[in-house]
Coordinates of C-alpha atoms in Angstrom, one line a residue:
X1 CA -12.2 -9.5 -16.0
X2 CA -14.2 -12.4 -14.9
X3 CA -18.0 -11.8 -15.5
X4 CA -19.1 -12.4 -12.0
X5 CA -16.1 -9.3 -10.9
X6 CA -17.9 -7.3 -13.2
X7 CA -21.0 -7.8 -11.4
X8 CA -19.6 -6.8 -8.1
X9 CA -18.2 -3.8 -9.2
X10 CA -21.0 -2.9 -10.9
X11 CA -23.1 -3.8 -8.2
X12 CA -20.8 -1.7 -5.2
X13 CA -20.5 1.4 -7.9
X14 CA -24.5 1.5 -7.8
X15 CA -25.0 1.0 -4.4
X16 CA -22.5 3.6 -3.9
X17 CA -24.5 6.0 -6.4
X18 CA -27.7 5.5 -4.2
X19 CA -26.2 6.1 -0.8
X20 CA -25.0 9.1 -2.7
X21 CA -28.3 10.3 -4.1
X22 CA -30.0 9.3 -0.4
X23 CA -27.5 11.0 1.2
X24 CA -28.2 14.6 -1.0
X25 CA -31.9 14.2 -1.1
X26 CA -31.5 14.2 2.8
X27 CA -29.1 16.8 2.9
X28 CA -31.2 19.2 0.2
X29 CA -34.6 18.9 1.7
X30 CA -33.5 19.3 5.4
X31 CA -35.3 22.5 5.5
X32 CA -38.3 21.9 2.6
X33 CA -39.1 18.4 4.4
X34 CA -40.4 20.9 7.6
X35 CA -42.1 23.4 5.6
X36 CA -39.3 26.2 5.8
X37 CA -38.2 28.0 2.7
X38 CA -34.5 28.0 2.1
X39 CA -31.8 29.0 -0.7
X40 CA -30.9 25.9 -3.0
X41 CA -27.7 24.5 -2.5
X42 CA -25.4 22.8 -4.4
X43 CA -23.2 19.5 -3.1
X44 CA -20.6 20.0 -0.7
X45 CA -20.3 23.6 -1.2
X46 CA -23.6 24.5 -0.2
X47 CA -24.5 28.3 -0.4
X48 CA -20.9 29.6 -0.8
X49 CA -19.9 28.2 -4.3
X50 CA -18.9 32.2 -5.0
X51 CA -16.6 32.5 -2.0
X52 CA -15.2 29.4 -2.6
X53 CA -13.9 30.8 -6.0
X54 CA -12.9 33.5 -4.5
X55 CA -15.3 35.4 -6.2
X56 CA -17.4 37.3 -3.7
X57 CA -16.3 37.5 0.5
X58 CA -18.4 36.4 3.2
X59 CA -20.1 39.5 3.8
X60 CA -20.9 40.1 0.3
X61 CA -22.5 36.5 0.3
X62 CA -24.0 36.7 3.8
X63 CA -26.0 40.1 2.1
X64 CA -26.6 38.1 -0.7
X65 CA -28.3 35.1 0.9
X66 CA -30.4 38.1 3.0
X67 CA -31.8 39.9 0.4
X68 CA -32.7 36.6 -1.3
X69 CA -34.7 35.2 1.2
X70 CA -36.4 38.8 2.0
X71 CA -39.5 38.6 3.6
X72 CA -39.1 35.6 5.4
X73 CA -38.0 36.0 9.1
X74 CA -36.1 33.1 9.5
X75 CA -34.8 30.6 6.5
X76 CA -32.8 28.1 5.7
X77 CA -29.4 28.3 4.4
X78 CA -25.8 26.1 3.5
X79 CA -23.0 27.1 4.8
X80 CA -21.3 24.2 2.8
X81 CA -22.2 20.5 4.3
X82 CA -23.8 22.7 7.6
X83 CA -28.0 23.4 7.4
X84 CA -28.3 26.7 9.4
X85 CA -31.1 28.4 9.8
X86 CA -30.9 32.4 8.6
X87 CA -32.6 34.1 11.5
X88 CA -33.5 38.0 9.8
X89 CA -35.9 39.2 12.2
X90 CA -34.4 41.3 14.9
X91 CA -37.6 40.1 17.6
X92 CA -36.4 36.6 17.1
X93 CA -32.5 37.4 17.3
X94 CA -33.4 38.8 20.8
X95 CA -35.0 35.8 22.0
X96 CA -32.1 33.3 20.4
X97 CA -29.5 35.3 21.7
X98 CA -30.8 37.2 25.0
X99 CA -34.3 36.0 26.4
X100 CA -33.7 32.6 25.4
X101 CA -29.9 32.4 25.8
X102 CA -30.1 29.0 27.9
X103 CA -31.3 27.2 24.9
X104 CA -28.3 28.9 22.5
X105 CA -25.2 29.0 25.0
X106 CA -22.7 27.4 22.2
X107 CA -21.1 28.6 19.0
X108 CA -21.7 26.2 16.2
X109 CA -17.5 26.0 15.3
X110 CA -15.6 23.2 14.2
X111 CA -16.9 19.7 15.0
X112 CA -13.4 18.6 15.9
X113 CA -12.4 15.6 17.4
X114 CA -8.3 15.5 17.4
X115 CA -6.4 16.9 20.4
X116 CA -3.2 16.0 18.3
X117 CA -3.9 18.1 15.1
X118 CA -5.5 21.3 17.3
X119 CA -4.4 21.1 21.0
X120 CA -5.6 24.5 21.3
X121 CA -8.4 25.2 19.3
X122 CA -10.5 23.5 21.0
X123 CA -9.5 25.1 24.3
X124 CA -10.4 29.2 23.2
X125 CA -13.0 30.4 25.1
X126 CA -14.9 30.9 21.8
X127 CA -14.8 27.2 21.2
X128 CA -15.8 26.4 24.6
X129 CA -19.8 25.1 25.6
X130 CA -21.5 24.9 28.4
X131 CA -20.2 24.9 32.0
X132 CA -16.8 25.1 30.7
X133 CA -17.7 27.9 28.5
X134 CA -18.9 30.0 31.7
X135 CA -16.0 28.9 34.1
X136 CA -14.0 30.2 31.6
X137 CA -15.7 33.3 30.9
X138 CA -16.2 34.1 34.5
X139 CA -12.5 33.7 34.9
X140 CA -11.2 35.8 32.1
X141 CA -13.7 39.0 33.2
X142 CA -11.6 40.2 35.7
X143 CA -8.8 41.0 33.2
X144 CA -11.3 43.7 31.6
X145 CA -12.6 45.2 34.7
X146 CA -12.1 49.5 34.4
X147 CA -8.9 49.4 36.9
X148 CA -7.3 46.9 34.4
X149 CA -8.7 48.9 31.4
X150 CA -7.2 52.3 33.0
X151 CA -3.2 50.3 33.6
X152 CA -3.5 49.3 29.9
X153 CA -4.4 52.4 28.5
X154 CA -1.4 53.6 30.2
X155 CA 1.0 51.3 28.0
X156 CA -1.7 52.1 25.1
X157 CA -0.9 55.4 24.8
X158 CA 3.0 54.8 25.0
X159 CA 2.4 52.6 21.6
X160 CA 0.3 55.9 20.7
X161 CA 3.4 58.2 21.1
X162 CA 5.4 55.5 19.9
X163 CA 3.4 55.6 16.6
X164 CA 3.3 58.9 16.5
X165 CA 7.4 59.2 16.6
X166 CA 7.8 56.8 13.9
X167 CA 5.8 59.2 11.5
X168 CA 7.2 62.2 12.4
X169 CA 10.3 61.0 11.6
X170 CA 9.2 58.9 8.3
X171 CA 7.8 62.5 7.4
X172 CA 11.0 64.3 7.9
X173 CA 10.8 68.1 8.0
X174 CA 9.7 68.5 4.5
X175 CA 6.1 70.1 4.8
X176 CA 3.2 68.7 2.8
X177 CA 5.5 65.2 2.4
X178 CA 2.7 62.4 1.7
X179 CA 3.2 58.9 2.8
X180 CA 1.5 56.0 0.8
X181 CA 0.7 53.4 3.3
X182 CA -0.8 49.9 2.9
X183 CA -3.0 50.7 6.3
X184 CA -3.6 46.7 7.1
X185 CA -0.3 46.3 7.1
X186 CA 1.0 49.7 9.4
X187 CA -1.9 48.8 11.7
X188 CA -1.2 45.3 12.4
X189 CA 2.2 46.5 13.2
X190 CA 0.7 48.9 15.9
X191 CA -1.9 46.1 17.6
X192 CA 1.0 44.0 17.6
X193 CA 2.9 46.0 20.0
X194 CA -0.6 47.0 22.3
X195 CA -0.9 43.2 22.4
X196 CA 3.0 42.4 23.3
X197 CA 3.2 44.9 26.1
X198 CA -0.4 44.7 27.6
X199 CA -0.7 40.7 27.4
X200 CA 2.7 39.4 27.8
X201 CA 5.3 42.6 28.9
X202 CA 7.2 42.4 26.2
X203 CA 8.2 46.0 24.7
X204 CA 8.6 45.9 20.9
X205 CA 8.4 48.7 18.2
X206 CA 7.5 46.6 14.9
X207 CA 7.1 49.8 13.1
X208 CA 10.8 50.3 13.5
X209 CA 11.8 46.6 13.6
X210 CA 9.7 45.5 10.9
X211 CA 11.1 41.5 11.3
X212 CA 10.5 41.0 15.1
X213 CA 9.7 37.4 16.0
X214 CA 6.6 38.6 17.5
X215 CA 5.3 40.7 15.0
X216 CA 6.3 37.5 12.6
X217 CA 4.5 35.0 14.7
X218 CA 1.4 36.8 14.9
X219 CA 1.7 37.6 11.3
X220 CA 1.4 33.5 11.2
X221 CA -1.3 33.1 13.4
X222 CA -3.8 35.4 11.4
X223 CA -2.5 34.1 8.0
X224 CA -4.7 30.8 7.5
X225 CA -4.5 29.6 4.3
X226 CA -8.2 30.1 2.4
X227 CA -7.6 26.1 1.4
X228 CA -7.1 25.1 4.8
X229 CA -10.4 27.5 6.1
X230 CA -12.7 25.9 3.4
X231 CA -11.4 22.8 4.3
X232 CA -12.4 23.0 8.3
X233 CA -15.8 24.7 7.0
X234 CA -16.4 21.5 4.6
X235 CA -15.2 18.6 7.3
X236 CA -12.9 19.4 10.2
X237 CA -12.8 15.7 11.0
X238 CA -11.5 15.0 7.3
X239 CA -9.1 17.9 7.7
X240 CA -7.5 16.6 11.3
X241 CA -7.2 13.0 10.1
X242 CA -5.0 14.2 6.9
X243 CA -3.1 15.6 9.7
X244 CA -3.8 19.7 8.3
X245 CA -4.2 21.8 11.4
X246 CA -6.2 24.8 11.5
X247 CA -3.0 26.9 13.2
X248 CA 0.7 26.9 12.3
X249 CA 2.2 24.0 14.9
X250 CA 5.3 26.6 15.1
X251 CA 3.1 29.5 15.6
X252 CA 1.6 27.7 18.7
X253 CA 4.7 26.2 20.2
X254 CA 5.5 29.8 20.2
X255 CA 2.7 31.0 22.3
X256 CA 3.3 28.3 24.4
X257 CA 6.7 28.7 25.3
X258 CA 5.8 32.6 25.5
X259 CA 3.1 31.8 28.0
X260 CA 5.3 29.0 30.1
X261 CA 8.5 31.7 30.3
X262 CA 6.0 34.5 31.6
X263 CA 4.8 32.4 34.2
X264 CA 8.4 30.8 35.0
X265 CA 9.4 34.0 35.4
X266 CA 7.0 35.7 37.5
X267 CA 7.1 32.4 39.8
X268 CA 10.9 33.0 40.7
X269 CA 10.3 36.7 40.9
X270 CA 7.5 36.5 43.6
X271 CA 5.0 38.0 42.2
X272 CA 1.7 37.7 42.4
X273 CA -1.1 39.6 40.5
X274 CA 0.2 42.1 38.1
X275 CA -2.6 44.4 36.8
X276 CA -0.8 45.5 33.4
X277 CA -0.6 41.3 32.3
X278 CA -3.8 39.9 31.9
X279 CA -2.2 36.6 31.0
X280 CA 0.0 37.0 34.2
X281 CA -3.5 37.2 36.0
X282 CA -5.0 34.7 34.2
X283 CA -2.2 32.4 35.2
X284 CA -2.0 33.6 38.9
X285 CA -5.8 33.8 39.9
X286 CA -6.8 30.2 38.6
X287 CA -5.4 27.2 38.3
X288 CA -5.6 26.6 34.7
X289 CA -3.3 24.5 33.0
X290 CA -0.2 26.1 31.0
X291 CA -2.4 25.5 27.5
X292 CA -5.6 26.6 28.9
X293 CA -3.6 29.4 28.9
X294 CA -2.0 29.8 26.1
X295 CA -5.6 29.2 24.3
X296 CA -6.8 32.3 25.5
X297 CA -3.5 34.4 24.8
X298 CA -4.0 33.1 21.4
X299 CA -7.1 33.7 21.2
X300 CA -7.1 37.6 22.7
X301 CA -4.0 38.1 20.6
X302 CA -5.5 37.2 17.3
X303 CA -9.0 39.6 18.1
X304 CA -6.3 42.4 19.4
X305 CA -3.5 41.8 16.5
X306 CA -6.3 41.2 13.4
X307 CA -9.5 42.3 14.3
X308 CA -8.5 46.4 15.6
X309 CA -6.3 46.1 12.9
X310 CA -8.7 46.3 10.4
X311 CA -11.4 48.4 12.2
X312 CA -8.6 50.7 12.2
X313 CA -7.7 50.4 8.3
X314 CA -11.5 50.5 7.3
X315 CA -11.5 53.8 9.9
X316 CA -8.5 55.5 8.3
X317 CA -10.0 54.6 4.5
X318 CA -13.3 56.2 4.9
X319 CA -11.6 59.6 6.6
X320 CA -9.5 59.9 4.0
X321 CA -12.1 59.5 1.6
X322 CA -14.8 61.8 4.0
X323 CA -12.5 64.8 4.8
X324 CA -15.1 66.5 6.7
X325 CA -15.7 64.1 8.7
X326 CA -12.0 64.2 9.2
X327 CA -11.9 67.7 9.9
X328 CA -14.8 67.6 12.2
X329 CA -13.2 64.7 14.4
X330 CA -9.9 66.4 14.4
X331 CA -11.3 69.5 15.9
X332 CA -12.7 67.2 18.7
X333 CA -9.3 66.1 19.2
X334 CA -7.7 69.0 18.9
X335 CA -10.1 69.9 22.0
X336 CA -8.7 67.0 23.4
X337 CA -5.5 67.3 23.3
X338 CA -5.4 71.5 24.5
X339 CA -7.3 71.1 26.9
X340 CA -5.2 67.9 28.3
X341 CA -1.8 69.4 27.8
X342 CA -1.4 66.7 25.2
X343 CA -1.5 63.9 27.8
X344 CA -5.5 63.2 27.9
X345 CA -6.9 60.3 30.2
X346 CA -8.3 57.4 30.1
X347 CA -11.6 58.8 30.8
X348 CA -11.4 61.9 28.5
X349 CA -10.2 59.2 25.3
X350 CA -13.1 56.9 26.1
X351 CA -15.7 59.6 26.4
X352 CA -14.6 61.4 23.4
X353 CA -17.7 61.5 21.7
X354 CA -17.3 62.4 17.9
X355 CA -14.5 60.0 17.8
X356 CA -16.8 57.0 19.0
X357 CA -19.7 57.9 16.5
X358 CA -17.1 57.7 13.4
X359 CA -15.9 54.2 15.4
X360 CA -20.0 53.4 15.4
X361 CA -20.8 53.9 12.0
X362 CA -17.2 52.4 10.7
X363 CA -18.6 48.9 12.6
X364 CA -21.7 49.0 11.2
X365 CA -20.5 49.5 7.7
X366 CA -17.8 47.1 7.9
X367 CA -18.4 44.8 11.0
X368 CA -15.0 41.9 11.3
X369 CA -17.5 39.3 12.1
X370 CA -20.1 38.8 8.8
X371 CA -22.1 36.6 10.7
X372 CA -23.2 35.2 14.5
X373 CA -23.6 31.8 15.1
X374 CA -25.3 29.9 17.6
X375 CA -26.1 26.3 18.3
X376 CA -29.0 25.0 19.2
X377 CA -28.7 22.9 22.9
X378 CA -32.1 22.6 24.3
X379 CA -35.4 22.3 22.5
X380 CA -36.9 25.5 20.8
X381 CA -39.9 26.7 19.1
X382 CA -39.6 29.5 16.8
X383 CA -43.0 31.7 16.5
X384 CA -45.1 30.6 13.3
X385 CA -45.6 33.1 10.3
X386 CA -47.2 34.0 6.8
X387 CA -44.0 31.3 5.2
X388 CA -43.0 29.0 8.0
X389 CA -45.4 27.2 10.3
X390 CA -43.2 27.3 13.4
X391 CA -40.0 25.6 13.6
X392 CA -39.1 23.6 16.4
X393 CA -34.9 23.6 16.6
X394 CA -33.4 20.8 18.2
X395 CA -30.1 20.0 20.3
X396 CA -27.4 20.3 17.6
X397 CA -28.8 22.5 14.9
X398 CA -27.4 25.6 14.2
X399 CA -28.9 29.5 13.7
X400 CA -26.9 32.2 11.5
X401 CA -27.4 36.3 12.9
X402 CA -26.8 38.0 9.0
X403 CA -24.9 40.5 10.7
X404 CA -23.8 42.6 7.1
X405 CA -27.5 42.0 6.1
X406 CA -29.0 43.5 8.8
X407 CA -26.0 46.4 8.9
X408 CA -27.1 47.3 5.4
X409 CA -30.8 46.6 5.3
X410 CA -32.5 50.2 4.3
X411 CA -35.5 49.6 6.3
X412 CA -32.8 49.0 9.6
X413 CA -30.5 52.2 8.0
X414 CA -31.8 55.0 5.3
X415 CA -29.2 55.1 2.5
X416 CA -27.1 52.2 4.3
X417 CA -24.4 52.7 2.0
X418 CA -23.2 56.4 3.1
X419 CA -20.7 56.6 6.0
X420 CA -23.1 58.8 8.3
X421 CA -21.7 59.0 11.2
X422 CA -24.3 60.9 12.8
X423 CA -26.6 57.9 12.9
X424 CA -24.8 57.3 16.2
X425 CA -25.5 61.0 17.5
X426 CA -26.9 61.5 21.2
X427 CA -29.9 62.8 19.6
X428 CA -30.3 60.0 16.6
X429 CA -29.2 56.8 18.7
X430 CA -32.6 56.0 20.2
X431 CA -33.7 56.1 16.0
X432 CA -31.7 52.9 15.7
X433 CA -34.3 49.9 15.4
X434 CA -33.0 47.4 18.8
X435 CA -31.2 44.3 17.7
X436 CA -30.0 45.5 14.7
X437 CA -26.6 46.8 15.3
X438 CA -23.8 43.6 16.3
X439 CA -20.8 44.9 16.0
X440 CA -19.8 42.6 18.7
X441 CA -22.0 40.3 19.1
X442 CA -25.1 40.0 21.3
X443 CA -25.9 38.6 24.8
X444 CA -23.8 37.0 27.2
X445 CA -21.4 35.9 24.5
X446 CA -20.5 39.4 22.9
X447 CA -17.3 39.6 22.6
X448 CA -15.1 40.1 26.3
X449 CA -12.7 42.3 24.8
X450 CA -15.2 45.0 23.1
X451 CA -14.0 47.5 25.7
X452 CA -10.3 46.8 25.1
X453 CA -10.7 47.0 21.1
X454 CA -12.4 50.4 21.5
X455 CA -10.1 51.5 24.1
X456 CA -7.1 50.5 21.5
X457 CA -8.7 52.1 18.5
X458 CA -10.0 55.1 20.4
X459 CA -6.3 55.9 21.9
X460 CA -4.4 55.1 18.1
X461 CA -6.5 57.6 16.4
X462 CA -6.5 60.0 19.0
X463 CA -2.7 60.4 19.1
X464 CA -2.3 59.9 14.7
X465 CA -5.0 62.9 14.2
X466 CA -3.8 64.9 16.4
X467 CA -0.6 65.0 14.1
X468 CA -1.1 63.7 11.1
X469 CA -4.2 63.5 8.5
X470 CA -5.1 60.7 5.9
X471 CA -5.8 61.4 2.4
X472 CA -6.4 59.8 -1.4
X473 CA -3.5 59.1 -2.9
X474 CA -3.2 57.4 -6.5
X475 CA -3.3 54.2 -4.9
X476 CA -6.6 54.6 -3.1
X477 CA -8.9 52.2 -4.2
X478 CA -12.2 54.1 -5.1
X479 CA -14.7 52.9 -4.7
X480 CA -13.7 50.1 -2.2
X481 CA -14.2 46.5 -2.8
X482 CA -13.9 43.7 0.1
X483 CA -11.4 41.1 -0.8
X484 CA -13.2 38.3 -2.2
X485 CA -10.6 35.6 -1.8
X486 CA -9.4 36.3 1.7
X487 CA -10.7 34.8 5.0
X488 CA -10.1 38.0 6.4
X489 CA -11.7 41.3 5.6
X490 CA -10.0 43.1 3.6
X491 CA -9.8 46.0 0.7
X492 CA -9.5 44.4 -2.8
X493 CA -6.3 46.4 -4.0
X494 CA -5.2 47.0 -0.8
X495 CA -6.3 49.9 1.8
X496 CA -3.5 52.2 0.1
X497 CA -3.6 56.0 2.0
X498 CA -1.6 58.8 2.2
X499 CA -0.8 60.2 5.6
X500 CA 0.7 63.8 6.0
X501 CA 1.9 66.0 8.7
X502 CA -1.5 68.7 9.6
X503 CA 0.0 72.4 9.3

């Protein structure tokens, strides 16, 4: 090679190695440069080297990251090429995410830019900022209001009974016959059909028919390759132009052609509003187009299909491993259910007051969402303090809520560790510091469908335990480990339990 090639290349290769070194100095001072203390990252992966090894799960690493930065009430942290700023004291997650909302109305999400690669992604109310955000919002409530709540939980408790059947017969008449149960798996099956009938009308038992389409499909939209996750977290612009979408392009054809037929078909049927179909309402009360729609049934089905689903398994684990609390909510039932005739209402299931402490305590132990996110859109001045001389967030920058780290923090709950469900007790509630309990979220962007996901898991249980009890089996994983290499939360082993007829 010509000596004055050699000079180019050598010349382009360290120019390239000083934009590089620039480039990191930039990235790992962001937070140092304006005096705030922060956890040392590494390049492109940031803080979450360990999850993306698949050796530790997000919450694990989110309590990690915590705990390290303890005492410092806000700080900064990686969340691979993303600066976010670790807010840890409750006071200050108030004022981001209540007092001050106006200045924090957007999630932080995937900087996409490709309509092509995710047509709907960037649709989902979750995605949404701004105005658009709040039209949206304001135009999905009515589907939750309590007359809507009281037609679902109707079709609710058929699933119920429907569940219910299935194990009775599983169970056969043999007394004292245990079933060993991978409970992610039997519970996604049950959220599946709650979703099918109460969203789109469609009656399916995918306990029984294991290999329905719609079971399959949403099987697909929850299953997101950990590859393709990291790969949005690191650079959703890189991911879109290699042409690798976040969702299944079958898996959202689907959902569109469900959503176009239940319109269709309601249009040549006359109807109107139906109160049972919230995305029949949707469709009928605005005039959203046919993938605005099918954003939000994607959207409300993967929270309804994956999120209850593993509230429930978490539930079912720790009663099988906490008989007395078992016992003690099954008397409540029991209550329940006599003094019902077997058939109690909405109001009864909802009010049911044991039941919701256990549901409580199981979110705070193992909330679905690790952290909140917000993103800075307006000028804001955090207070200054002993470590940080009072941050001023601009338009752009993002704030992490350590949900798990506040959830376990001793000084927030004693002995954080121990499923107490009596932390939740009428007469230990008020004990609970404010703004340190997200199961849902906090503000005006909690989560729409908390009421529905409680209704769901409230009316499952209710019917199981009043049947059937969970236990230990030799496949119970004790003590339980979260899945480190799954985007999902999960039980490393599985969340293997018995369930057996109650004599």
């Amino acid at each position: 090679m010509p000596c004055d090639l050699w000079s180019v290349w050598a010349a382009l290769t360290a120019g390239a190695l000083l934009l590089a070194a620039v480039l990191w100095r930039r990235y790992a001072t962001h937070f140092s440069r304006r005096g705030v203390p922060c956890a040392r990252p590494l390049p492109l992966v940031g803080n979450m080297l360990q999850m993306t090894l698949g050796r530790k799960a997000i919450p694990d690493v989110v309590a990690e990251l915590y705990d390290k930065l303890d005492p410092h009430p806000y700080a900064g942290v990686f969340n691979f090429t993303m600066p976010l700023l670790m807010i840890r004291d409750p006071e200050i997650i108030r004022a981001i995410t209540v007092k001050d909302f106006d200045h924090f109305t957007d999630h932080v999400g995937f900087e996409t830019s490709s309509k092509k690669a995710n047509p709907l992604l960037k649709k989902m109310l979750f995605s949404l900022k701004g105005k658009e955000w709040h039209d949206m919002r304001a135009t999905l409530s009515p589907a939750f209001t309590s007359m809507k709540m009281k037609n679902m939980f109707v079709l609710m408790t058929e699933i119920g009974q429907q569940l219910v059947d299935y194990l009775l017969k599983e169970t056969g008449d043999g007394e004292g016959k245990t079933l060993t149960l991978e409970m992610k798996d039997f519970f996604t099956r049950v959220t599946n059909d709650i979703i099918a009938t109460t969203a789109f009308g469609i009656k399916v038992d995918s306990l029984s028919d294991p290999d329905n389409q719609f079971y399959r499909m949403g099987r697909s939209l929850i299953s997101i390759k950990p590859l393709v996750g990291v790969g949005y977290m690191m650079s959703p612009r890189l991911m879109e132009l290699l042409g690798i979408p976040f969702f299944d392009p079958k898996t959202v054809g689907f959902f569109r052609t469900m959503v176009s037929d239940t319109i269709e078909t309601r249009e040549k049927q006359g109807l109107t509003i139906d109160c049972n179909n919230t995305v029949s309402t949707v469709a009928v009360v605005t005039e959203l187009s046919e993938d605005d729609i099918a954003a939000q049934a994607m959207l409300f089905f993967f929270g309804g299909f994956d999120t209850v689903a593993t509230l429930l398994m978490f539930l079912s684990y720790l009663l099988a491993t906490h008989q007395e609390v078992q016992r003690r909510l099954q008397e409540d039932i029991d209550a329940l259910m006599q003094k019902s005739g077997g058939q109690p209402g909405y109001e009864q299931v909802v009010g049911c007051q044991y039941l919701d402490m256990v549901i409580s305590e199981t979110l705070r132990m193992y909330t679905p969402g690790a952290v909140l996110d917000r993103k800075c859109v307006r000028p804001y001045k955090l207070p200054a303090t002993e470590s940080c001389p009072g941050l001023e967030i601009q338009p752009g920058e993002g704030i992490w809520v350590p949900v798990h780290g506040i959830h376990h923090d001793p000084r927030n709950y004693e002995d954080p560790e121990r499923f107490d469900p009596e932390r939740f007790s009428p007469g230990n509630k008020h004990l609970i510091k404010p703004f340190t309990y997200y199961p849902f979220g906090s503000g005006p962007r909690v989560c729409i469908a908390q009421r529905f996901a409680l209704m769901e898991t409230k009316v499952v249980m209710a019917h199981l335990l009043s049947r059937f009890s969970f236990c230990v089996v030799e496949k119970t994983p004790v003590p339980l480990v979260i899945q480190p290499n799954n985007l999902s939360l999960g039980i490393k082993g599985g969340a293997w339990v018995g369930i057996r007829r109650r004599s």
